[in-house]
Structures are given as structure tokens and as C-alpha cells.
Coordinates of C-alpha atoms in Angstrom, one line a residue:
X1227 CA 65.8 83.2 71.9
X1228 CA 67.8 85.1 69.4
X1229 CA 70.6 88.0 69.5
X1230 CA 68.8 91.7 69.5
X1231 CA 65.3 89.9 71.1
X1232 CA 63.8 91.6 74.1
X1233 CA 63.1 90.1 77.1
X1234 CA 61.4 90.7 80.5
X1235 CA 62.8 88.7 83.5
X1236 CA 63.7 88.2 86.8
X1237 CA 66.7 87.9 88.2
X1238 CA 66.9 86.0 91.0
X1239 CA 70.6 85.4 92.0
X1240 CA 74.5 86.7 91.3
X1241 CA 77.3 84.9 89.0
X1242 CA 80.8 84.1 89.7
X1243 CA 81.7 87.7 88.2
X1244 CA 79.4 89.6 89.6
X1245 CA 76.2 90.0 87.0
X1246 CA 73.1 89.1 87.7
X1247 CA 71.6 85.6 87.1
X1248 CA 67.4 84.6 85.5
X1249 CA 66.0 82.3 83.8
X1250 CA 64.3 82.6 81.0
X1251 CA 62.5 79.6 78.9
X1252 CA 64.7 77.1 80.7
X1253 CA 67.6 78.7 79.9
X1254 CA 70.1 80.9 82.3
X1255 CA 70.6 84.8 81.0
X1256 CA 73.2 86.7 82.5
X1257 CA 71.8 90.0 83.0
X1258 CA 74.1 93.3 82.9
X1259 CA 73.0 96.4 85.1
X1260 CA 70.3 93.7 87.3
X1261 CA 70.4 93.2 91.2
X1262 CA 68.6 90.0 92.3
X1263 CA 65.2 90.3 93.0
X1264 CA 64.2 92.9 89.3
X1265 CA 62.2 92.2 87.0
X1266 CA 63.9 93.8 83.9
X1267 CA 63.2 94.1 80.5
X1268 CA 66.6 93.6 78.6
X1269 CA 68.0 92.8 75.4
X1270 CA 69.9 89.9 74.2
X1271 CA 72.9 90.3 73.0
X1272 CA 74.6 87.0 73.2
X1273 CA 72.9 83.4 72.9
X1274 CA 75.0 80.1 73.4
X1275 CA 73.9 76.7 73.7
X1276 CA 73.3 77.2 77.5
X1277 CA 72.9 80.3 78.6
X1278 CA 72.3 83.8 76.7
X1279 CA 73.6 87.5 77.8
X1280 CA 71.5 90.4 77.7
X1281 CA 71.9 94.1 78.5
X1282 CA 69.0 95.7 80.7
X1283 CA 67.0 98.4 78.9
X1284 CA 64.5 99.2 82.2
X1285 CA 63.7 98.1 85.9
X1286 CA 60.2 97.1 85.6
X1287 CA 60.0 96.4 89.3
X1288 CA 62.9 96.6 91.5
X1289 CA 64.5 94.4 93.8
X1290 CA 64.1 95.3 97.7
X1291 CA 67.8 94.7 97.4
X1292 CA 68.4 97.4 95.4
X1293 CA 69.9 100.5 96.6
X1294 CA 70.9 104.4 94.4
X1295 CA 74.5 104.2 93.8
X1296 CA 77.0 107.1 95.5
X1297 CA 79.1 107.4 92.2
X1298 CA 78.4 109.6 89.5
X1299 CA 80.5 106.9 87.2
X1300 CA 78.6 104.1 87.9
X1301 CA 77.8 101.5 85.5
X1302 CA 80.7 103.0 83.1
X1303 CA 84.2 102.4 84.9
X1304 CA 82.8 98.9 85.7
X1305 CA 85.3 99.1 89.3
X1306 CA 82.3 99.0 91.5
X1307 CA 79.5 96.8 90.0
X1308 CA 77.6 96.0 93.1
X1309 CA 77.0 100.0 94.1
X1310 CA 73.3 99.6 93.1
X1311 CA 73.1 96.3 96.0
X1312 CA 72.6 97.0 99.6
X1313 CA 75.9 96.3 101.6
X1314 CA 74.2 93.7 103.5
X1315 CA 72.8 92.0 100.5
X1316 CA 76.3 92.0 99.0
X1317 CA 77.9 90.4 102.4
X1318 CA 75.3 87.8 102.0
X1319 CA 75.6 86.6 98.2
X1320 CA 79.8 86.8 99.2
X1321 CA 79.5 84.2 102.0
X1322 CA 77.2 82.2 99.2
X1323 CA 79.5 82.4 96.7
X1324 CA 82.3 80.4 99.1
X1325 CA 79.8 78.1 100.4
X1326 CA 79.2 77.4 96.5
X1327 CA 82.4 76.9 95.7
X1328 CA 83.8 74.5 98.6
X1329 CA 80.2 72.5 97.8
X1330 CA 80.3 72.0 94.5
X1331 CA 84.4 72.1 93.6
X1332 CA 86.1 71.1 96.8
X1333 CA 83.2 68.3 97.3
X1334 CA 82.4 69.3 101.0
X1335 CA 78.9 68.5 102.1
X1336 CA 78.4 71.0 104.5
X1337 CA 81.0 73.5 104.9
X1338 CA 81.1 75.5 107.9
X1339 CA 81.5 79.2 106.4
X1340 CA 81.3 82.3 108.8
X1341 CA 79.2 85.0 107.8
X1342 CA 81.4 87.5 106.1
X1343 CA 83.4 89.9 107.8
X1344 CA 82.3 93.5 106.4
X1345 CA 84.0 97.2 106.1
X1346 CA 82.7 99.5 108.8
X1347 CA 82.8 102.0 105.9
X1348 CA 82.5 100.3 102.4
X1349 CA 83.8 103.6 101.2
X1350 CA 87.1 105.1 101.0
X1351 CA 88.4 102.1 102.0
X1352 CA 91.6 101.7 99.7
X1353 CA 94.8 103.0 100.1
X1354 CA 95.8 102.8 96.8
X1355 CA 94.5 104.0 93.6
X1356 CA 95.8 103.6 90.1
X1357 CA 95.0 105.6 87.2
X1358 CA 95.4 105.8 83.2
X1359 CA 96.4 109.1 81.0
X1360 CA 95.2 108.6 78.1
X1361 CA 94.3 110.7 74.8
X1362 CA 90.7 109.4 74.8
X1363 CA 87.9 109.6 76.4
X1364 CA 84.9 107.3 76.4
X1365 CA 81.7 108.8 75.9
X1366 CA 78.5 108.4 77.2
X1367 CA 75.6 107.9 74.9
X1368 CA 74.4 111.3 75.6
X1369 CA 77.2 112.5 74.7
X1370 CA 77.6 110.8 71.9
X1371 CA 74.1 112.2 70.4
X1372 CA 75.0 115.4 71.7
X1373 CA 78.7 115.8 69.9
X1374 CA 79.7 117.5 72.9
X1375 CA 83.0 119.4 72.9
X1376 CA 85.4 118.4 75.6
X1377 CA 88.3 120.6 76.7
X1378 CA 91.7 119.2 75.9
X1379 CA 93.1 115.9 74.6
X1380 CA 94.2 114.6 77.5
X1381 CA 92.6 112.4 79.9
X1382 CA 92.8 110.8 83.2
X1383 CA 90.8 108.2 84.8
X1384 CA 89.9 104.5 84.9
X1385 CA 89.8 102.4 82.2
X1386 CA 85.6 100.7 80.7
X1387 CA 85.8 97.1 81.3
X1388 CA 87.5 95.5 78.5
X1389 CA 88.5 98.5 76.9
X1390 CA 91.9 99.7 77.1
X1391 CA 92.5 102.5 74.6
X1392 CA 89.4 104.8 76.2
X1393 CA 89.0 105.7 79.6
X1394 CA 86.5 107.3 81.7
X1395 CA 87.9 110.7 82.7
X1396 CA 87.3 110.4 86.5
X1397 CA 86.4 113.3 88.7
X1398 CA 85.6 111.6 92.1
X1399 CA 86.2 108.1 93.2
X1400 CA 84.6 107.0 96.1
X1401 CA 87.6 103.8 96.6
X1402 CA 90.0 106.4 97.9
X1403 CA 90.2 109.5 99.8
X1404 CA 88.9 113.3 99.1
X1405 CA 92.7 114.3 98.4
X1406 CA 93.0 112.0 96.4
X1407 CA 90.5 113.0 94.3
X1408 CA 91.8 116.3 94.5
X1409 CA 95.1 115.2 93.5
X1410 CA 94.0 113.5 90.6
X1411 CA 92.2 116.3 89.4
X1412 CA 95.1 119.0 89.7
X1413 CA 97.3 117.1 88.1
X1414 CA 95.2 116.7 84.8
X1415 CA 94.8 120.2 85.4
X1416 CA 98.6 120.8 85.6
X1417 CA 99.1 118.5 82.8
X1418 CA 96.8 119.9 79.9
X1419 CA 98.3 123.5 80.9
X1420 CA 102.0 122.4 80.6
X1421 CA 100.6 120.9 77.1
X1422 CA 102.1 117.5 78.3
X1423 CA 101.1 114.4 76.2
X1424 CA 99.5 111.2 77.0
X1425 CA 101.2 108.2 75.9
X1426 CA 100.0 106.2 73.1
X1427 CA 99.5 102.8 72.9
X1428 CA 99.3 103.0 69.0
X1429 CA 102.7 105.2 68.5
X1430 CA 104.2 104.5 71.5
X1431 CA 104.8 108.2 72.1
X1432 CA 103.9 110.4 74.5
X1433 CA 105.1 110.8 78.0
X1434 CA 102.5 110.4 80.6
X1435 CA 101.4 106.9 81.6
X1436 CA 99.7 106.6 85.1
X1437 CA 99.2 108.0 88.2
X1438 CA 99.5 105.9 91.8
X1439 CA 98.1 107.6 94.7
X1440 CA 99.0 105.4 97.8
X1441 CA 98.1 106.8 101.4
X1442 CA 98.5 105.4 104.7
X1443 CA 95.6 105.1 106.9
X1444 CA 97.3 104.7 110.1
X1445 CA 100.3 107.6 109.1
X1446 CA 99.0 110.1 107.4
X1447 CA 102.2 109.1 105.1
X1448 CA 100.9 110.3 101.0
X1449 CA 102.5 109.0 98.0
X1450 CA 102.0 110.4 94.3
X1451 CA 103.6 108.0 91.8
X1452 CA 104.1 109.3 88.1
X1453 CA 104.8 107.0 85.4
X1454 CA 105.6 108.1 82.2
X1455 CA 107.3 107.3 79.0
X1456 CA 110.8 108.7 79.5
X1457 CA 113.0 110.3 81.5
X1458 CA 112.5 114.2 82.0
X1459 CA 113.6 115.5 84.8
X1460 CA 112.4 119.4 84.2
X1461 CA 108.9 118.3 83.4
X1462 CA 108.8 116.4 87.0
X1463 CA 110.5 118.5 88.8
X1464 CA 107.9 121.3 88.2
X1465 CA 105.0 118.7 88.8
X1466 CA 106.9 118.5 91.7
X1467 CA 106.7 122.0 92.6
X1468 CA 103.2 122.3 92.0
X1469 CA 102.5 119.3 93.5
X1470 CA 103.6 120.1 96.7
X1471 CA 102.6 124.3 96.3
X1472 CA 98.9 123.1 96.3
X1473 CA 99.0 119.6 98.9
X1474 CA 101.6 120.0 101.6
X1475 CA 100.3 117.1 103.0
X1476 CA 101.9 115.0 100.2
X1477 CA 105.4 113.3 101.7
X1478 CA 107.2 112.3 98.4
X1479 CA 106.8 112.2 94.5
X1480 CA 108.2 109.6 92.8
X1481 CA 108.5 109.2 88.7
X1482 CA 108.7 105.5 87.6
X1483 CA 110.0 105.3 84.2
X1484 CA 108.7 102.5 81.3
X1485 CA 109.2 102.1 77.7
X1486 CA 107.3 98.6 77.8
X1487 CA 104.3 98.7 75.7
X1488 CA 102.0 96.9 78.0
X1489 CA 100.2 99.1 80.4
X1490 CA 101.1 98.0 83.3
X1491 CA 102.0 100.8 85.8
X1492 CA 105.3 99.5 87.1
X1493 CA 108.7 101.2 86.2
X1494 CA 112.0 99.7 84.9
X1495 CA 113.4 102.7 86.7
X1496 CA 112.7 105.0 89.2
X1497 CA 113.5 108.0 90.3
X1498 CA 112.1 110.0 94.0
X1499 CA 111.5 113.8 93.5
X1500 CA 110.7 114.4 97.2
X1501 CA 110.9 112.7 100.5
X1502 CA 112.0 108.8 100.9
X1503 CA 109.9 107.0 98.0
X1504 CA 108.0 105.2 100.4
X1505 CA 105.2 105.5 102.8
X1506 CA 104.4 103.3 106.3
X1507 CA 101.6 101.6 107.1
X1508 CA 100.6 100.2 110.1
X1509 CA 99.2 97.1 110.9
X1510 CA 98.6 96.1 114.4
X1511 CA 102.0 96.3 116.6
X1512 CA 104.0 96.5 113.2
X1513 CA 104.5 99.5 111.0
X1514 CA 105.3 98.1 107.8
X1515 CA 107.1 100.2 104.4
X1516 CA 105.6 100.3 101.1
X1517 CA 107.6 101.4 97.9
X1518 CA 105.9 102.6 94.9
X1519 CA 106.1 99.3 93.5
X1520 CA 105.6 96.7 96.2
X1521 CA 102.3 94.7 96.9
X1522 CA 100.6 95.7 100.0
X1523 CA 96.7 94.9 100.5
X1524 CA 94.8 97.9 99.7
X1525 CA 92.4 97.7 102.4
X1526 CA 94.2 98.5 105.8
X1527 CA 91.4 98.1 108.4
X1528 CA 90.2 94.9 106.4
X1529 CA 94.0 93.5 106.4
X1530 CA 94.3 93.5 109.6
X1531 CA 90.8 91.2 110.2
X1532 CA 92.0 89.2 107.9
X1533 CA 95.7 88.5 109.3
X1534 CA 93.9 88.7 113.2
X1535 CA 91.2 85.8 111.7
X1536 CA 94.8 83.9 110.4
X1537 CA 96.5 84.4 113.7
X1538 CA 93.3 83.1 115.7
X1539 CA 93.0 80.0 113.7
X1540 CA 96.5 79.1 113.9
X1541 CA 96.5 78.7 117.5
X1542 CA 99.5 79.7 117.9
X1543 CA 102.0 78.9 120.7
X1544 CA 105.6 80.2 121.8
X1545 CA 107.4 77.1 120.6
X1546 CA 105.7 76.7 116.9
X1547 CA 107.5 76.6 113.5
X1548 CA 105.2 78.7 111.3
X1549 CA 106.2 78.3 107.0
X1550 CA 104.9 81.5 105.3
X1551 CA 104.2 80.4 102.0
X1552 CA 103.9 83.0 99.6
X1553 CA 105.3 85.7 102.0
X1554 CA 105.5 88.6 99.9
X1555 CA 106.2 91.8 101.8
X1556 CA 106.6 89.8 105.0
X1557 CA 103.4 91.1 106.5
X1558 CA 101.9 87.6 107.6
X1559 CA 104.7 86.5 109.1
X1560 CA 105.7 90.0 111.1
X1561 CA 102.4 89.6 112.0
X1562 CA 102.0 86.5 113.7
X1563 CA 106.4 86.5 114.5
X1564 CA 105.7 87.9 117.9
X1565 CA 103.2 84.8 118.8
X1566 CA 106.2 81.6 118.3
X1567 CA 109.2 80.9 118.2
X1568 CA 110.0 81.1 114.6
X1569 CA 108.6 81.5 111.0
X1570 CA 110.1 81.0 107.8
X1571 CA 108.9 83.2 104.6
X1572 CA 108.9 82.1 101.2
X1573 CA 108.6 84.1 98.0
X1574 CA 109.7 84.4 94.4
X1575 CA 110.2 88.6 94.3
X1576 CA 113.6 89.0 95.0
X1577 CA 112.2 92.7 95.7
X1578 CA 109.4 91.8 97.9
X1579 CA 112.0 89.5 99.9
X1580 CA 114.1 92.4 100.0
X1581 CA 110.8 94.5 101.6
X1582 CA 110.3 91.9 103.5
X1583 CA 113.4 91.8 105.4
X1584 CA 113.6 95.6 105.9
X1585 CA 110.2 95.1 107.4
X1586 CA 111.3 92.8 109.8
X1587 CA 114.5 94.7 111.1
X1588 CA 112.5 97.9 111.3
X1589 CA 110.4 96.3 113.7
X1590 CA 113.0 94.4 115.2
X1591 CA 111.6 91.4 114.7
X1592 CA 114.6 88.6 114.4
X1593 CA 113.3 85.4 114.2
X1594 CA 111.7 85.5 110.9
X1595 CA 113.8 84.7 107.8
X1596 CA 112.7 84.8 104.4
X1597 CA 114.0 82.4 101.8
X1598 CA 113.7 83.6 97.8
X1599 CA 112.6 81.2 95.4
X1600 CA 109.7 79.5 93.1
X1601 CA 107.9 77.7 95.7
X1602 CA 107.4 74.9 93.9
X1603 CA 111.0 74.2 93.2
X1604 CA 111.4 75.6 97.2
X1605 CA 109.8 72.6 98.6
X1606 CA 110.7 70.6 95.6
X1607 CA 113.9 69.7 93.9
X1608 CA 115.9 73.1 96.0
X1609 CA 114.9 71.7 99.3
X1610 CA 118.6 71.2 101.1
X1611 CA 117.2 74.1 103.0
X1612 CA 115.1 72.3 104.7
X1613 CA 117.4 70.3 106.6
X1614 CA 118.6 73.6 108.3
X1615 CA 115.5 74.8 110.0
X1616 CA 112.9 72.9 112.0
X1617 CA 109.6 70.7 110.6
X1618 CA 106.7 73.6 110.8
X1619 CA 104.4 72.9 113.4
X1620 CA 101.9 75.5 111.1
X1621 CA 101.5 76.3 107.5
X1622 CA 100.4 79.5 106.5
X1623 CA 99.7 79.7 102.7
X1624 CA 98.4 83.3 100.7
X1625 CA 98.7 82.2 97.4
X1626 CA 97.2 84.3 94.1
X1627 CA 94.2 83.8 92.6
X1628 CA 95.9 81.0 90.9
X1629 CA 95.9 79.1 94.0
X1630 CA 98.7 76.3 94.9
X1631 CA 100.4 74.5 92.4
X1632 CA 99.5 70.8 93.0
X1633 CA 103.2 69.7 93.6
X1634 CA 102.9 72.4 96.9
X1635 CA 100.0 70.3 98.1
X1636 CA 101.7 67.5 98.1
X1637 CA 104.8 69.0 100.0
X1638 CA 102.4 70.4 102.4
X1639 CA 100.7 67.4 102.9
X1640 CA 104.5 65.4 103.2
X1641 CA 105.5 68.3 105.3
X1642 CA 102.7 67.0 107.8
X1643 CA 102.2 70.1 109.8
X1644 CA 99.1 70.0 112.7
X1645 CA 97.2 73.1 111.0
X1646 CA 97.1 74.6 107.8
X1647 CA 95.7 77.9 107.6
X1648 CA 95.0 78.8 103.8
X1649 CA 94.2 82.5 102.9
X1650 CA 92.9 83.7 99.5
X1651 CA 91.5 85.7 97.3
X1652 CA 89.9 83.0 95.3
X1653 CA 87.1 80.9 96.3
X1654 CA 87.3 78.1 93.3
X1655 CA 90.9 77.6 93.6
X1656 CA 90.8 77.6 97.8
X1657 CA 88.2 74.9 97.5
X1658 CA 89.8 73.3 94.3
X1659 CA 93.3 73.0 96.7
X1660 CA 91.2 72.3 99.8
X1661 CA 90.0 68.7 98.5
X1662 CA 93.8 68.3 97.3
X1663 CA 94.2 68.5 101.1
X1664 CA 91.4 66.9 102.6
X1665 CA 92.5 63.7 100.0
X1666 CA 96.3 64.1 102.1
X1667 CA 94.6 63.6 105.7
X1668 CA 93.7 66.9 106.8
X1669 CA 90.4 67.8 107.6
X1670 CA 88.6 71.4 107.1
X1671 CA 87.8 73.0 110.3
X1672 CA 86.4 76.4 109.2
X1673 CA 86.0 79.3 106.8
X1674 CA 86.1 82.8 107.6
X1675 CA 85.3 85.2 104.6
X1676 CA 86.3 89.0 104.9
X1677 CA 85.3 91.8 102.5
X1678 CA 88.1 93.5 101.5
X1679 CA 86.5 95.1 98.3
X1680 CA 83.0 96.3 99.2
X1681 CA 80.7 96.9 95.6
X1682 CA 82.9 94.3 94.1
X1683 CA 82.5 90.2 93.9
X1684 CA 85.7 89.6 95.5
X1685 CA 85.9 87.7 98.1
X1686 CA 88.8 86.5 100.6
X1687 CA 88.6 83.8 102.6
X1688 CA 90.2 82.4 106.0
X1689 CA 90.9 78.7 106.0
X1690 CA 91.7 76.3 108.7
X1691 CA 92.7 72.7 108.0
X1692 CA 93.8 70.4 110.8
X1693 CA 95.9 67.1 110.6

């Protein structure tokens, strides 16, 4: 097999990054734009010793699992790579991904992995979307052939995978609400009319960098956050006036200003032009404030199910002391607080700690204490605070995708809580850490996956370990 060869192959599985997988001449072949069960004709574009990669050019025989994608941008922006796979099949493959990780990485012979808790609605589920302004637009193949002309030199949308220099000019995204799409298109139109320039990573010039829309699913709060390269109060005041005249539903307008070259939608300075600069979201009996740059689970409905699962697994009583590791803005700690004696949250980010304390105060929660610092250091070198707090009976951990540092796992084992509830967005690192917990005397009891991101290969899972 060589680069440029045309092959005919049947996809029979999905890889960890969401590509379809088939075999030809005994070699694994990763297929773009195919789903399991498809017989496809594809062009090979990469050949390595043990695998090849190919792009589908024709569906010879479609899979019974294949479905018609709803989004007009499907296959280009890369945000929802599984829209052509039925949602029921997505959930089955995600469950298998968790099983495979715990068997092959964790070494667990027969892990008890429940069926995935799916979304009631796999569309319009996000409470936050982040778009990028650009002076370069990604053109489809047909547009390239037609040499089509397009209005203006300012575009607003999502990046093509692996390309940070161009954006797909998005008119409609099925991940957030209808009003979010209307705001997106109106801001693009306003910026063109006002002749504002998009920021260029090449020249480090231009005004507009990102648009972030955050919308509460439970309270109706709606934030528009415009990230710019510099401060321009007259421009932002004009934009705010125009937005509010068209969308009175907007409750706050924020301008984040950053001069960093990296294309990250976080500001070094923040100016609020309307409202109080935050939105409020409700999970269970608790309300959380979310600022422009704070982390919050982007799927409100599923976050509630995820936290409810963690609470159920923890089997809490009013005498329990919970340590919430990687506590963020305190959402899990506060969600568990009314069932236990005390919660101690540990988090690296000072701003997240500040948000957590505000959230606790707003919800009249007095039994949560939040400590700032790197978790590895807090649990090992800087552990004097442990003498001022009772030992944990339960530990809940919700680390980033990279999982827990080995020394953190060792310290959990040393602290010896009766139960450890591990919430993860990465089954591979969760299984790796589970193996360390098991070697330290903990038994893996059960795992419950929760689908936070339909139409993607991402899956969250809650695992219960008992000493």
C-alpha cells in the first residue's frame, strides 16, 4: 500500500480519536468520513509501518448505523465528527471505549461499566460557545473551483481541525441555542458595517479576536463576551447599543482585552459594558455564578446527572468529611455539601478559588473550605494544613485530561478514605490512575459513563473505588 492508492475497505470500529477503523491487507487503516459498517472507497494519504490513514471518497454501501447530519457545516468545521452516526450507536461505542481503557490500560479483567447516560436532546445542549474572528475564510472544494467571491474580509466561526489560520464562516451551529446563532450572525454583520478588522496572528494587528456566548439553561441569563486586541471604548459602547436594541434578552456584555499572540479567548483585562459581568446557572438546589473566564461544565443538564452520579456513588452520610480534589469553582463541593459534615476543596487557580468562595456564600453553604495551591504540593510538601482538618472519609477527584500525578494517587492511598469517587473526562488516564489505586489497596466497584458531548468522541465517566 502506498500514498495515493485507492482502496475499498469496510469500517468495523471507531478509534479513540473518533475515526473509523478498518483492515486491508492485514494493516489497520484509519478512515475519515466513515462510520462502522460502511463499505467505502478511499484514498490513502499516509502510510506507516503498522497502519495507514485514508480519506473516504465514496460510500459504496452505507452502514445501518449511518444517519444524515443535521448541520450544514458538518465535515468541515470538525466540531461534531459523529453527526453521521446514530446517537444510540454513539453511546454504545463510548461505553466500549471506557471498557477497553480499563481492560487494556488499567488491567481490569471484567470492569463493571454501565450503559452511558445519554442526553435527552443531543443538539443545542451547550451553555457556552467560542468563535474566532479572522480575515481568512476556509473555502470548500466547490468554492475553490468556482472562484467564488465573498463579502468583506472579516469572518466569524470555528477553526478547521489542525488549521489555526482560517475559520469556517458559521451561519448556524446546532450546539448552542437559536438566539446564539442570531447573535453570532448579527455581530458579524455589525463588524462588517463598522469596518472593524479581525486580528491577524501574522501581523499582530486588527481589533476583533473572539466571540464567546454563555447562556444559562435554567435562569435565562445570557452573556456576550467580545475578546479584542486592544481597548476601544467607543467601539464597544456602539456594539453594546446595537446588540441590546436587537437582543434585549442579553443580560450582560463583557469585553476581554488581550495582547497575547496565542489564540486563547482569555483576557488580561476585562471591562463590563452592560449588566454585572456574570451569568447564573442552577444545578440541583444550588445556583452558581459564572464569569467570562471561569470554568463551568458546558452541558448543564448532563453536569447535573454527572454530579448526581458522583453523589450516589459516594454513599454520603452527615458524618462524612469529603476532600474535593481539583475543585475548580466549587461546583462538586457545593453540590455535595448538604449531605455531609464538611467538604475541603483544593484547587490551583486563585480565580477559581475566589469564585468557589462566592458560590458557597451565595448558596449559604458554610461547611465548605477551599484551599489554593498545586495539588501535588498541597498533599505532600505543603501538608501542614492537614493537621487543622479532619481526615477524609471520602475523596472525590475531578482532574484535567492528563489525570492525577502519581504522587497525588500515592497520597490518596496514604490518607486511606473509605471511598474514592473519580470523575474523569479521559478514560485512558482514568484507567491508568485506577491501576495505581488498585495496587494501593482499593477495589474498583463500578463505572458510570455520562455523555457530556454528543456527536463527539469525548466521554466522561464516574468510577467508584472502595478501600
